[in-house]
CSV table of C-alpha atoms in Angstrom, one decimal:
chain,number,residue,atom,x,y,z
A,7,MET,CA,-7.1,19.5,-19.6
A,8,VAL,CA,-8.4,20.4,-16.1
A,9,LEU,CA,-5.7,21.0,-13.6
A,10,LEU,CA,-5.9,19.1,-10.3
A,11,ALA,CA,-3.8,21.4,-8.1
A,12,GLY,CA,-5.4,21.3,-4.7
A,13,GLN,CA,-8.4,19.2,-5.8
A,14,ASP,CA,-9.5,16.3,-3.6
A,15,VAL,CA,-8.8,12.8,-5.0
A,16,TYR,CA,-10.2,9.4,-3.9
A,17,LEU,CA,-8.3,6.3,-4.7
A,18,GLY,CA,-9.9,3.0,-5.5
A,19,ILE,CA,-7.8,-0.2,-5.6
A,20,ASP,CA,-9.1,-3.6,-6.9
A,21,VAL,CA,-6.7,-6.5,-6.5
A,22,GLY,CA,-7.6,-9.8,-8.1
A,23,SER,CA,-5.8,-13.0,-9.0
A,24,VAL,CA,-5.5,-11.9,-12.6
A,25,THR,CA,-5.4,-8.1,-12.7
A,26,THR,CA,-4.7,-5.2,-10.3
A,27,LYS,CA,-6.5,-1.9,-11.0
A,28,VAL,CA,-6.0,1.5,-9.5
A,29,VAL,CA,-8.3,4.5,-10.0
A,30,GLY,CA,-8.0,8.1,-9.0
A,31,MET,CA,-11.5,9.7,-8.8
A,32,LEU,CA,-12.4,13.4,-8.4
A,33,ALA,CA,-15.2,14.5,-6.0
A,34,ASP,CA,-17.6,14.7,-9.0
A,35,GLY,CA,-17.0,11.2,-9.9
A,36,GLU,CA,-14.6,11.8,-12.9
A,37,ILE,CA,-11.8,9.3,-13.3
A,38,ALA,CA,-8.7,11.5,-13.5
A,39,GLY,CA,-6.1,8.6,-13.6
A,40,ALA,CA,-6.3,4.8,-13.8
A,41,VAL,CA,-4.2,1.8,-14.6
A,42,CYS,CA,-4.7,-1.9,-15.0
A,43,LEU,CA,-1.8,-4.3,-14.5
A,44,GLU,CA,-1.6,-8.1,-14.6
A,45,THR,CA,-1.1,-9.3,-11.0
A,46,LEU,CA,1.3,-12.0,-12.1
A,47,GLY,CA,1.2,-13.7,-8.7
A,48,GLN,CA,2.9,-10.6,-7.1
A,49,PRO,CA,0.0,-8.5,-5.8
A,50,ALA,CA,2.1,-6.4,-3.5
A,51,ARG,CA,4.5,-5.4,-6.2
A,52,GLN,CA,1.7,-4.6,-8.7
A,53,ILE,CA,-0.2,-2.6,-6.1
A,54,MET,CA,2.9,-0.4,-5.7
A,55,ARG,CA,3.5,-0.2,-9.5
A,56,GLY,CA,-0.1,0.8,-10.1
A,57,LEU,CA,-0.2,3.3,-7.3
A,58,ALA,CA,3.0,5.0,-8.7
A,59,ALA,CA,1.6,5.1,-12.2
A,60,VAL,CA,-1.7,6.7,-11.1
A,61,GLY,CA,0.3,9.1,-8.9
A,62,GLU,CA,2.4,10.2,-11.8
A,63,ALA,CA,-0.7,10.6,-14.1
A,64,LEU,CA,-2.4,12.8,-11.4
A,65,SER,CA,0.7,14.8,-10.7
A,66,SER,CA,1.1,15.7,-14.4
A,67,ARG,CA,-2.1,17.8,-14.0
A,68,GLY,CA,-1.1,19.5,-10.7
A,69,THR,CA,-0.9,18.3,-7.1
A,70,PRO,CA,-4.1,16.8,-6.0
A,71,VAL,CA,-4.8,15.9,-2.4
A,72,VAL,CA,-5.7,12.3,-1.6
A,73,VAL,CA,-8.4,12.3,1.0
A,74,GLY,CA,-9.7,8.8,1.0
A,75,VAL,CA,-8.6,5.3,-0.1
A,76,GLY,CA,-10.9,2.3,-0.7
A,77,THR,CA,-9.8,-1.3,-1.5
A,78,THR,CA,-11.6,-4.3,-2.9
A,79,GLY,CA,-11.0,-7.6,-4.6
A,80,SER,CA,-9.4,-10.8,-3.2
A,81,GLY,CA,-6.3,-8.9,-2.2
A,82,ARG,CA,-8.2,-6.0,-0.6
A,83,ASN,CA,-6.8,-6.6,2.9
A,84,LEU,CA,-3.2,-6.7,1.6
A,85,ALA,CA,-3.8,-3.5,-0.4
A,86,ALA,CA,-5.3,-1.7,2.6
A,87,ALA,CA,-2.3,-2.7,4.8
A,88,LEU,CA,0.3,-1.6,2.2
A,89,VAL,CA,-1.1,1.7,1.0
A,90,GLY,CA,-3.0,2.8,4.1
A,91,GLY,CA,-6.6,2.0,3.1
A,92,ASP,CA,-9.6,3.7,4.9
A,93,VAL,CA,-12.3,1.4,3.5
A,94,VAL,CA,-12.1,-2.3,2.7
A,95,LYS,CA,-15.2,-3.8,0.9
A,96,ASN,CA,-16.0,-7.0,-1.0
A,97,GLU,CA,-16.3,-7.1,-4.7
A,98,ILE,CA,-20.1,-7.3,-4.7
A,99,THR,CA,-20.4,-4.1,-2.8
A,100,ALA,CA,-17.9,-2.3,-4.9
A,101,HIS,CA,-19.4,-3.3,-8.3
A,102,ALA,CA,-22.9,-2.5,-7.1
A,103,VAL,CA,-22.0,0.9,-5.9
A,104,ALA,CA,-20.1,1.8,-9.1
A,105,ALA,CA,-23.1,0.6,-11.3
A,106,LEU,CA,-25.5,2.7,-9.2
A,107,ARG,CA,-23.3,5.8,-9.5
A,108,LEU,CA,-23.4,5.5,-13.3
A,109,VAL,CA,-26.9,4.0,-13.8
A,110,PRO,CA,-28.9,5.1,-10.7
A,111,GLY,CA,-31.9,2.9,-11.5
A,112,VAL,CA,-29.9,-0.3,-12.3
A,113,ARG,CA,-31.7,-3.5,-11.1
A,114,THR,CA,-29.3,-6.2,-12.5
A,115,VAL,CA,-25.4,-6.1,-12.7
A,116,LEU,CA,-23.8,-8.7,-15.0
A,117,GLU,CA,-20.1,-9.0,-14.4
A,118,ILE,CA,-17.6,-11.3,-16.2
A,119,GLY,CA,-13.9,-11.0,-15.7
A,120,GLY,CA,-11.0,-13.2,-16.8
A,121,GLN,CA,-11.2,-15.7,-14.0
A,122,ASP,CA,-14.6,-15.2,-12.3
A,123,SER,CA,-18.1,-13.8,-12.8
A,124,LYS,CA,-20.8,-12.3,-10.7
A,125,VAL,CA,-24.5,-11.4,-10.9
A,126,ILE,CA,-25.9,-8.8,-8.6
A,127,VAL,CA,-29.6,-8.1,-8.1
A,128,LEU,CA,-30.6,-4.7,-6.8
A,129,ARG,CA,-33.9,-3.2,-5.8
A,130,ASP,CA,-34.2,0.5,-4.9
A,131,GLY,CA,-30.5,0.9,-4.8
A,132,VAL,CA,-30.0,-2.0,-2.4
A,133,VAL,CA,-28.3,-5.4,-3.1
A,134,VAL,CA,-31.0,-8.1,-2.5
A,135,ASP,CA,-29.3,-11.1,-4.1
A,136,PHE,CA,-26.0,-12.1,-5.7
A,137,ALA,CA,-23.9,-15.0,-6.9
A,138,MET,CA,-20.3,-15.5,-7.7
A,139,ASN,CA,-18.5,-18.1,-9.8
A,140,THR,CA,-14.8,-18.6,-9.0
A,141,VAL,CA,-14.3,-22.2,-10.0
A,142,CYS,CA,-15.6,-22.9,-13.5
A,143,ALA,CA,-13.7,-21.4,-16.4
A,144,ALA,CA,-16.7,-22.0,-18.7
A,145,GLY,CA,-18.5,-19.1,-17.0
A,146,THR,CA,-15.6,-16.6,-17.4
A,147,GLY,CA,-13.6,-14.7,-19.9
A,148,SER,CA,-10.9,-17.4,-19.9
A,149,PHE,CA,-13.5,-19.6,-21.8
A,150,LEU,CA,-13.4,-17.2,-24.7
A,151,ASP,CA,-9.7,-16.6,-24.5
A,152,ARG,CA,-9.0,-20.4,-24.7
A,153,GLN,CA,-11.3,-20.9,-27.7
A,154,ALA,CA,-9.8,-17.8,-29.5
A,155,ALA,CA,-6.4,-19.4,-29.2
A,156,ARG,CA,-7.7,-22.7,-30.6
A,157,LEU,CA,-9.1,-20.7,-33.6
A,158,GLY,CA,-5.9,-18.8,-34.0
A,159,LEU,CA,-7.7,-15.5,-33.3
A,160,ASP,CA,-7.0,-12.4,-31.3
A,161,ILE,CA,-9.6,-12.2,-28.7
A,162,ARG,CA,-10.1,-8.5,-29.6
A,163,GLU,CA,-11.5,-9.7,-33.0
A,164,PHE,CA,-14.2,-11.7,-31.3
A,165,GLY,CA,-16.8,-8.9,-31.2
A,166,ARG,CA,-16.5,-7.9,-34.8
A,167,LEU,CA,-16.6,-11.5,-36.0
A,168,ALA,CA,-19.6,-12.4,-33.8
A,169,LEU,CA,-21.5,-9.4,-35.1
A,170,GLY,CA,-20.9,-10.6,-38.7
A,171,SER,CA,-22.6,-13.9,-38.1
A,172,THR,CA,-25.8,-14.8,-39.9
A,173,ARG,CA,-26.4,-18.3,-38.5
A,174,PRO,CA,-24.8,-18.7,-35.0
A,175,VAL,CA,-24.2,-22.4,-34.3
A,176,ARG,CA,-25.1,-24.0,-31.0
A,177,ILE,CA,-22.0,-24.9,-29.0
A,178,ALA,CA,-22.0,-26.8,-25.6
A,179,GLY,CA,-21.0,-24.3,-23.0
A,180,ARG,CA,-21.3,-26.1,-19.7
A,181,CYS,CA,-17.7,-27.2,-19.8
A,182,THR,CA,-14.6,-26.1,-21.7
A,183,VAL,CA,-13.8,-29.7,-22.7
A,184,PHE,CA,-17.2,-30.2,-24.3
A,185,ALA,CA,-17.0,-26.8,-25.9
A,186,GLU,CA,-13.7,-27.5,-27.5
A,187,SER,CA,-14.9,-30.9,-28.9
A,188,ASP,CA,-18.1,-29.3,-30.2
A,189,MET,CA,-16.2,-26.4,-31.7
A,190,VAL,CA,-13.9,-28.8,-33.7
A,191,HIS,CA,-16.9,-30.6,-35.0
A,192,LYS,CA,-18.5,-27.4,-36.2
A,193,GLN,CA,-15.4,-26.5,-38.0
A,194,GLN,CA,-15.2,-29.9,-39.7
A,195,VAL,CA,-18.8,-29.6,-40.8
A,196,GLY,CA,-17.9,-26.4,-42.5
A,197,HIS,CA,-19.5,-23.6,-40.4
A,198,SER,CA,-17.9,-20.2,-40.8
A,199,ILE,CA,-15.6,-18.6,-38.2
A,200,GLU,CA,-18.2,-15.9,-37.7
A,201,ASP,CA,-21.0,-18.3,-36.9
A,202,ILE,CA,-18.7,-20.3,-34.5
A,203,VAL,CA,-17.5,-17.2,-32.7
A,204,ALA,CA,-21.1,-16.0,-32.3
A,205,GLY,CA,-22.0,-19.5,-31.0
A,206,LEU,CA,-19.3,-19.3,-28.4
A,207,CYS,CA,-20.5,-16.0,-27.2
A,208,ARG,CA,-24.0,-17.5,-26.9
A,209,ALA,CA,-22.7,-20.5,-25.1
A,210,LEU,CA,-21.0,-18.4,-22.4
A,211,VAL,CA,-24.2,-16.3,-21.9
A,212,ARG,CA,-26.2,-19.5,-21.7
A,213,ASN,CA,-23.9,-21.0,-19.1
A,214,TYR,CA,-24.0,-17.7,-17.1
A,215,LEU,CA,-27.7,-17.4,-17.1
A,216,ASN,CA,-28.5,-21.1,-16.6
A,217,ASN,CA,-26.0,-21.7,-13.8
A,218,LEU,CA,-24.7,-18.5,-12.0
A,219,ALA,CA,-28.0,-16.6,-12.5
A,220,LYS,CA,-30.3,-19.5,-12.2
A,221,GLY,CA,-33.3,-18.7,-9.9
A,222,LYS,CA,-32.4,-15.0,-9.8
A,223,ASP,CA,-35.0,-12.4,-10.5
A,224,LEU,CA,-33.3,-10.6,-13.4
A,225,GLU,CA,-34.9,-7.3,-14.4
A,226,PRO,CA,-33.8,-4.3,-16.5
A,227,PRO,CA,-32.0,-1.9,-16.5
A,228,PHE,CA,-29.1,-4.3,-17.1
A,229,VAL,CA,-25.5,-3.1,-16.7
A,230,PHE,CA,-22.7,-5.3,-18.0
A,231,GLN,CA,-19.3,-4.9,-16.3
A,232,GLY,CA,-15.8,-6.5,-16.4
A,233,GLY,CA,-13.3,-6.9,-19.2
A,234,VAL,CA,-15.5,-9.2,-21.2
A,235,ALA,CA,-18.1,-6.4,-21.6
A,236,ALA,CA,-15.7,-5.0,-24.3
A,237,ASN,CA,-16.8,-7.9,-26.5
A,238,ALA,CA,-19.7,-6.6,-28.7
A,239,GLY,CA,-20.6,-10.2,-29.5
A,240,MET,CA,-21.2,-10.9,-25.8
A,241,VAL,CA,-23.3,-7.7,-25.4
A,242,ARG,CA,-25.5,-8.8,-28.3
A,243,ALA,CA,-25.8,-12.3,-26.9
A,244,PHE,CA,-27.0,-11.1,-23.6
A,245,GLU,CA,-29.4,-8.7,-25.2
A,246,GLU,CA,-30.9,-11.5,-27.3
A,247,ALA,CA,-31.1,-13.8,-24.3
A,248,LEU,CA,-32.6,-11.2,-21.9
A,249,GLY,CA,-34.8,-9.4,-24.4
A,250,HIS,CA,-33.6,-6.0,-23.2
A,251,GLU,CA,-30.9,-3.4,-23.9
A,252,VAL,CA,-27.6,-4.1,-21.9
A,253,ILE,CA,-25.8,-1.0,-20.8
A,254,VAL,CA,-22.0,-1.1,-20.9
A,255,PRO,CA,-20.3,1.7,-18.9
A,256,GLU,CA,-17.4,3.5,-20.4
A,257,HIS,CA,-15.0,2.3,-17.7
A,258,HIS,CA,-16.5,-1.2,-17.6
A,259,ALA,CA,-13.2,-2.9,-16.8
A,260,LEU,CA,-12.5,-0.6,-13.9
A,261,MET,CA,-15.8,-0.8,-12.0
A,262,GLY,CA,-14.5,-2.6,-9.0
A,263,ALA,CA,-11.8,0.0,-8.4
A,264,TYR,CA,-14.2,2.8,-9.2
A,265,GLY,CA,-16.6,1.5,-6.7
A,266,ALA,CA,-13.9,1.3,-4.1
A,267,ALA,CA,-13.2,5.0,-4.7
A,268,ILE,CA,-16.8,5.9,-4.4
A,269,LEU,CA,-17.0,4.0,-1.1
A,270,ALA,CA,-13.9,5.9,0.2
A,271,GLN,CA,-15.8,9.2,-0.7
A,272,GLU,CA,-18.9,8.0,1.1
A,273,TRP,CA,-16.8,7.0,4.1
A,274,ARG,CA,-15.2,10.5,4.2
A,275,GLU,CA,-18.5,12.3,3.9
A,276,GLY,CA,-20.2,9.9,6.4
A,277,ARG,CA,-17.6,10.8,9.1
A,278,GLY,CA,-18.8,14.4,8.9
A,279,LEU,CA,-16.1,15.6,6.7
A,280,SER,CA,-17.0,17.8,3.7
A,281,GLY,CA,-14.5,16.1,1.4
A,282,ARG,CA,-12.7,19.5,1.2
A,283,ARG,CA,-9.0,19.9,1.8
A,284,PRO,CA,-8.5,20.2,5.6
A,285,GLY,CA,-7.7,23.7,6.9
A,286,ARG,CA,-4.8,24.8,8.9
A,287,GLY,CA,-4.5,22.9,12.1
A,288,GLU,CA,-7.0,20.3,10.9
A,289,ALA,CA,-5.6,16.7,10.7
A,290,VAL,CA,-5.8,14.7,7.5
A,291,GLN,CA,-7.8,11.6,8.5
A,292,THR,CA,-6.9,9.3,5.6
A,293,ARG,CA,-4.4,6.6,6.3
A,294,PHE,CA,-2.9,6.9,2.8
A,295,ARG,CA,0.9,6.5,2.9
A,296,GLY,CA,1.7,8.2,-0.4
A,297,PHE,CA,2.1,7.2,-4.1
A,298,ASP,CA,5.7,6.2,-3.8
A,299,LEU,CA,6.1,3.1,-1.7
A,300,ARG,CA,9.4,1.8,-3.1
A,301,ASP,CA,11.2,2.2,0.2
A,302,LEU,CA,8.5,0.5,2.2
A,303,GLU,CA,9.8,-2.6,3.9
A,304,TYR,CA,7.1,-5.2,4.1
A,305,ARG,CA,6.9,-8.9,4.8
A,306,THR,CA,4.0,-11.3,4.6
A,307,SER,CA,3.6,-14.7,6.4
A,308,ALA,CA,0.9,-17.2,7.2
A,309,PHE,CA,0.2,-19.9,9.8
A,310,ASP,CA,-2.5,-22.4,10.5
A,311,CYS,CA,-4.6,-21.6,13.6
A,312,ASP,CA,-5.1,-24.7,15.8
A,313,GLY,CA,-7.8,-23.1,18.0
A,314,CYS,CA,-10.6,-25.3,16.5
A,315,PRO,CA,-11.2,-28.0,13.8
A,316,ASN,CA,-11.4,-25.3,11.1
A,317,GLU,CA,-7.7,-24.8,11.1
A,318,CYS,CA,-8.0,-21.5,9.3
A,319,GLU,CA,-5.0,-20.1,7.5
A,320,ILE,CA,-4.1,-16.7,9.0
A,321,VAL,CA,-2.2,-14.2,6.9
A,322,GLU,CA,0.0,-11.5,8.4
A,323,VAL,CA,1.5,-8.4,7.0
A,324,PHE,CA,4.4,-6.6,8.7
A,325,LEU,CA,5.6,-3.1,7.8
A,326,ASP,CA,9.0,-2.0,9.1
A,327,GLY,CA,9.0,-5.0,11.4
A,328,ALA,CA,5.6,-4.2,13.0
A,329,LEU,CA,2.4,-6.2,12.5
A,330,VAL,CA,-0.2,-4.0,10.7
A,331,ALA,CA,-2.7,-6.5,9.4
A,332,ARG,CA,-4.0,-10.0,10.0
A,333,TRP,CA,-6.9,-11.9,8.3
A,334,GLY,CA,-8.2,-15.2,7.2
A,335,GLY,CA,-10.0,-16.6,10.2
A,336,ARG,CA,-13.6,-17.5,10.5
A,337,CYS,CA,-13.8,-16.0,13.9
A,338,GLN,CA,-12.3,-12.8,15.4
A,339,ARG,CA,-9.5,-14.5,17.3
A,340,TRP,CA,-6.7,-13.3,15.0
A,341,GLU,CA,-8.3,-10.4,13.2
A,342,ARG,CA,-6.5,-7.1,13.1
A,343,ASP,CA,-8.6,-4.5,11.3
A,344,THR,CA,-6.7,-2.0,9.2
A,345,ALA,CA,-9.8,-0.5,7.7
A,346,VAL,CA,-11.2,1.3,10.7
A,347,PRO,CA,-9.6,4.8,11.1
A,348,PRO,CA,-8.4,5.8,14.6
A,349,ALA,CA,-11.1,7.5,16.8
């Protein structure tokens, strides 16, 4: 075990509607601590829990120095306000940066999570096209979860069963309703569970490529990210459909948080700092508030702006009674940026 005493650590926090992930990354890119929690409709609480867990994991190896914090995901603004974030970026940027760090020549990122999915097209290290699906369950991991439940299977068995298929059946994948009806029919006809499971994996991949990725210029190397990348059946289905190898990173389920940590490192270095621990008399420029936020008094509220017909919902965060963050508008009328460090 490598001790972390005095080593610089960059934190990445990815807050989604389903899961909240926190990663502690060393300067060389190694993940020294990580946690993934269900958000459970309580993002603030889970952010604090995740932060405490990673802090404990890091502290068990010494006393590292947090020098930068990046946040991403749908709850990125809330996370930045609570923990003291230095960089706030969208999921596309975070996932792309993470993929580039691990596979420098990546040209296509395939990402499927529990409730959404993404495709990111890169050329020469730059995102040139992307698409996201946040409304159709048939293009996400929840599609497989629901079908696994109907078959009485643990979703973790899907990969093994799919790889054991000899004649995958064709199942309608454009809609979960049609998929369920089709799956029942295939069972009644007498197809094996292995062939049905493999067919479900192919259906999700077909839906992904024909809808989300339609019209996109998909080229290898391909990197598959998100929790669904743990499913070997899905990996094979993508490889068969694309005709190329699909790379699955070791920390495929943490790539959003990992990318946020990398972005924090780039922010630190981009501001002329070496990333090394500040010397005596040199101010620490991160906004990080610490791993233990149990005593932090916070409050969130929202209101509808009546400044124009858009009637945007504006979200506010108060810490110790003071307004520290505000977002949600389509213009800058109510914006209060917590991601820009003081000059």
